[in-house]
mmCIF file of C-alpha atoms in Angstrom:
data_model
loop_
_atom_site.group_PDB
_atom_site.id
_atom_site.type_symbol
_atom_site.label_atom_id
_atom_site.label_comp_id
_atom_site.label_asym_id
_atom_site.label_seq_id
_atom_site.Cartn_x
_atom_site.Cartn_y
_atom_site.Cartn_z
ATOM 1 C CA MET A 148 -0.029 -0.124 0.085
ATOM 2 C CA THR A 149 1.147 3.341 -1.086
ATOM 3 C CA THR A 150 1.325 6.211 1.629
ATOM 4 C CA PRO A 151 -1.102 8.483 0.797
ATOM 5 C CA ASN A 152 -0.161 12.155 -0.280
ATOM 6 C CA THR A 153 -0.568 15.421 1.769
ATOM 7 C CA TYR A 154 -2.116 18.593 -0.051
ATOM 8 C CA GLU A 155 -2.745 22.053 0.883
ATOM 9 C CA LEU A 156 -5.758 23.751 -0.076
ATOM 10 C CA MET A 157 -6.417 27.788 0.216
ATOM 11 C CA PHE A 158 -9.702 29.316 -0.816
ATOM 12 C CA ILE A 159 -11.143 32.597 -0.489
ATOM 13 C CA LEU A 160 -14.855 33.181 0.326
ATOM 14 C CA ARG A 161 -16.773 36.218 -0.922
ATOM 15 C CA PRO A 162 -16.784 39.199 1.819
ATOM 16 C CA ASP A 163 -20.501 39.521 1.938
ATOM 17 C CA LEU A 164 -21.216 36.138 3.394
ATOM 18 C CA THR A 165 -22.568 36.231 6.772
ATOM 19 C CA GLN A 166 -20.805 34.304 9.667
ATOM 20 C CA GLN A 167 -23.527 31.421 9.221
ATOM 21 C CA GLN A 168 -22.657 31.143 5.579
ATOM 22 C CA VAL A 169 -18.961 31.073 5.839
ATOM 23 C CA ASN A 170 -19.502 28.177 8.507
ATOM 24 C CA GLN A 171 -21.951 26.292 6.008
ATOM 25 C CA GLN A 172 -19.311 26.693 3.211
ATOM 26 C CA MET A 173 -16.571 24.955 5.626
ATOM 27 C CA HIS A 174 -18.673 22.083 6.207
ATOM 28 C CA LYS A 175 -19.796 21.880 2.655
ATOM 29 C CA TYR A 176 -16.179 21.217 1.514
ATOM 30 C CA ARG A 177 -15.178 19.177 4.431
ATOM 31 C CA ASP A 178 -17.967 16.827 3.869
ATOM 32 C CA LEU A 179 -17.090 16.875 0.167
ATOM 33 C CA LEU A 180 -13.647 16.076 0.632
ATOM 34 C CA LYS A 181 -14.581 13.280 3.160
ATOM 35 C CA ASP A 182 -17.009 11.764 0.383
ATOM 36 C CA LEU A 183 -14.275 11.827 -2.328
ATOM 37 C CA GLY A 184 -12.100 9.794 -0.222
ATOM 38 C CA ALA A 185 -9.948 12.077 1.783
ATOM 39 C CA GLN A 186 -8.176 10.399 5.040
ATOM 40 C CA LYS A 187 -7.494 13.363 7.228
ATOM 41 C CA VAL A 188 -9.222 16.831 6.826
ATOM 42 C CA SER A 189 -8.030 20.131 8.850
ATOM 43 C CA MET A 190 -9.378 23.447 8.074
ATOM 44 C CA GLU A 191 -8.113 26.747 9.552
ATOM 45 C CA VAL A 192 -10.180 30.130 9.467
ATOM 46 C CA TRP A 193 -7.480 33.028 8.526
ATOM 47 C CA GLY A 194 -10.481 35.308 8.643
ATOM 48 C CA LYS A 195 -11.444 38.331 6.676
ATOM 49 C CA ARG A 196 -8.321 39.878 4.991
ATOM 50 C CA ARG A 197 -7.677 42.388 2.492
ATOM 51 C CA LEU A 198 -6.826 40.667 -1.341
ATOM 52 C CA ALA A 199 -3.567 41.700 -2.814
ATOM 53 C CA TYR A 200 -5.380 42.675 -5.932
ATOM 54 C CA GLU A 201 -9.214 42.974 -6.910
ATOM 55 C CA VAL A 202 -11.039 39.690 -7.443
ATOM 56 C CA GLN A 203 -14.730 39.827 -9.076
ATOM 57 C CA ARG A 204 -14.892 43.796 -7.739
ATOM 58 C CA PHE A 205 -14.018 42.310 -4.076
ATOM 59 C CA GLN A 206 -11.082 43.902 -2.025
ATOM 60 C CA GLU A 207 -11.532 41.467 0.909
ATOM 61 C CA GLY A 208 -12.290 37.827 1.230
ATOM 62 C CA PHE A 209 -12.658 34.898 4.184
ATOM 63 C CA TYR A 210 -9.459 33.161 3.860
ATOM 64 C CA ILE A 211 -9.568 29.404 4.749
ATOM 65 C CA LEU A 212 -6.478 27.009 4.723
ATOM 66 C CA SER A 213 -6.953 23.301 4.370
ATOM 67 C CA TYR A 214 -4.753 20.122 4.607
ATOM 68 C CA PHE A 215 -6.106 16.683 3.470
ATOM 69 C CA THR A 216 -4.647 13.638 2.665
ATOM 70 C CA GLY A 217 -5.597 10.952 -0.463
ATOM 71 C CA ASP A 218 -4.334 9.313 -3.509
ATOM 72 C CA GLY A 219 -5.076 12.696 -5.798
ATOM 73 C CA SER A 220 -8.880 11.612 -6.935
ATOM 74 C CA GLN A 221 -10.066 14.246 -4.581
ATOM 75 C CA VAL A 222 -8.582 16.963 -6.335
ATOM 76 C CA ALA A 223 -10.378 17.471 -9.928
ATOM 77 C CA PRO A 224 -13.800 16.985 -8.487
ATOM 78 C CA PHE A 225 -13.289 19.128 -5.773
ATOM 79 C CA GLU A 226 -11.479 22.127 -7.438
ATOM 80 C CA ARG A 227 -14.504 21.412 -10.186
ATOM 81 C CA ASN A 228 -17.331 22.284 -7.216
ATOM 82 C CA MET A 229 -14.983 25.339 -6.311
ATOM 83 C CA ARG A 230 -15.140 26.564 -9.708
ATOM 84 C CA LEU A 231 -18.971 26.501 -10.148
ATOM 85 C CA SER A 232 -19.570 27.846 -6.670
ATOM 86 C CA GLU A 233 -20.589 31.503 -6.591
ATOM 87 C CA GLU A 234 -18.985 31.936 -2.822
ATOM 88 C CA VAL A 235 -15.468 31.042 -3.557
ATOM 89 C CA ILE A 236 -13.672 33.944 -5.525
ATOM 90 C CA ARG A 237 -10.281 32.300 -5.452
ATOM 91 C CA TYR A 238 -8.695 28.696 -4.512
ATOM 92 C CA LEU A 239 -5.300 27.204 -4.746
ATOM 93 C CA THR A 240 -4.414 23.336 -4.332
ATOM 94 C CA MET A 241 -0.684 22.196 -4.079
ATOM 95 C CA LYS A 242 0.418 18.755 -3.448
ATOM 96 C CA LEU A 243 3.044 19.017 -0.783
ATOM 97 C CA ASP A 244 6.752 17.443 -1.287
ATOM 98 C CA LYS A 245 7.294 16.515 2.080
ATOM 99 C CA GLU A 246 4.484 14.932 4.912
ATOM 100 C CA ILE A 247 3.612 17.548 7.370
ATOM 101 C CA GLU A 248 2.226 16.680 10.669
ATOM 102 C CA PHE A 249 -1.230 17.906 11.047
ATOM 103 C CA GLU A 250 -4.044 16.643 13.549
ATOM 104 C CA GLU A 251 -7.773 16.084 12.020
ATOM 105 C CA ASN A 252 -9.888 18.585 14.119
ATOM 106 C CA GLU A 253 -13.340 19.842 14.475
ATOM 107 C CA LEU A 254 -14.238 22.734 12.052
ATOM 108 C CA PRO A 255 -13.401 25.936 13.857
ATOM 109 C CA GLU A 256 -16.214 28.744 13.831
ATOM 110 C CA VAL A 257 -15.918 31.757 12.188
ATOM 111 C CA GLU A 258 -16.830 34.662 14.636
ATOM 112 C CA GLU A 259 -18.289 38.008 13.949
ATOM 113 C CA THR A 260 -15.586 40.245 13.087
ATOM 114 C CA VAL A 261 -15.619 44.290 13.975
ATOM 115 C CA GLU A 262 -14.900 46.196 11.695
ATOM 116 C CA THR A 263 -12.125 48.710 12.404
ATOM 117 C CA PRO A 264 -12.632 52.105 11.040
ATOM 118 C CA ALA A 265 -9.963 53.222 8.341
ATOM 119 C CA PRO A 266 -7.485 55.621 9.724
ATOM 120 C CA VAL A 267 -7.991 59.277 8.724
ATOM 121 C CA VAL A 268 -5.261 60.551 6.559
ATOM 122 C CA ALA A 269 -4.653 64.586 7.107
ATOM 123 C CA THR A 270 -3.675 66.710 4.459
ATOM 124 C CA GLU A 271 -1.799 69.779 4.660
ATOM 125 C CA GLU A 272 -4.842 72.042 4.531
ATOM 126 C CA SER A 273 -6.574 69.878 7.360
ATOM 127 C CA SER A 274 -3.684 69.416 9.545
ATOM 128 C CA GLU A 275 -3.697 73.314 10.207
ATOM 129 C CA GLU A 276 -7.280 72.800 10.951
ATOM 130 C CA VAL A 277 -6.682 70.363 13.244
ATOM 131 C CA VAL A 278 -4.012 71.933 15.056
ATOM 132 C CA ALA A 279 -6.030 75.078 15.348
ATOM 133 C CA THR A 280 -9.012 72.967 16.784
ATOM 134 C CA GLU A 281 -6.473 71.554 19.368
ATOM 135 C CA GLU A 282 -4.732 74.637 20.278
ATOM 136 C CA GLU A 283 -8.945 75.984 20.760
ATOM 137 C CA LYS A 284 -9.459 72.855 23.069
ATOM 138 C CA GLU A 285 -6.175 73.600 25.361
ATOM 139 C CA GLU A 286 -7.610 76.972 25.695
ATOM 140 C CA ASN A 287 -10.965 76.049 26.421
ATOM 141 C CA THR A 288 -9.937 73.001 28.627
ATOM 142 C CA THR A 289 -7.281 75.263 30.882
ATOM 143 C CA THR A 290 -9.179 76.479 34.271
ATOM 144 C CA GLU A 291 -8.534 79.676 35.388
ATOM 145 C CA GLU A 292 -7.114 80.146 39.013
ATOM 146 C CA PRO A 293 -9.081 81.556 41.406
ATOM 147 C CA GLU A 294 -8.264 85.169 42.476
ATOM 148 C CA GLU A 295 -6.962 85.282 45.787
ATOM 149 C CA ALA A 296 -9.814 86.880 48.192
ATOM 150 C CA THR A 297 -8.716 90.204 49.653
ATOM 151 C CA PRO A 298 -9.635 90.864 53.603
ATOM 152 C CA VAL A 299 -12.339 92.856 53.800
ATOM 153 C CA GLU A 300 -12.259 95.340 57.027
ATOM 154 C CA ALA A 301 -15.094 95.849 59.244
#
C-alpha cells in the first residue's frame, strides 16, 4: 500500500457572506472531501483579510486554509465544485513534497468580526485646521486660577 499524499488547499470566500454562510461553506467542503475519499481533513480560518488585488470586484475575502491526505483523485472533482460555486472567489491546491504533521480537527466557527474604521489621513490644509482645533481645545480646557480673596475690613 502506498502512503497517501498530503495536499494544502487555500480558498477565499466572498466578503459579503454572513458568519453562518461561511461556516456552512466550510462544512460543505469538508464533507465533500470526506465523500471523495480524503482520509484526514483539517481546516483553519484565517479570517477576513484584504486581497492583494481586486478579484471579481471584491477587495476583501474570508481566507480558509485546509490540509488533507488522499490519493489525488479528490482534487479534480473538488476544484470543479469550487469553480462552479458563487461563494468561492479564488482557490489553490498544492501537493506537498514532504509530509507535514497535522491533526484532523473539528471545524472552527467563524466569529463575527468587528470592522475597525480606517485611519484618517490628514492633508496639509486639514492638519492646520486640526492644530487650530487642538489649540482651541487647550484654551477651553485650561482652568483659570481663582483670584485670591482680599480681606475685607469691617
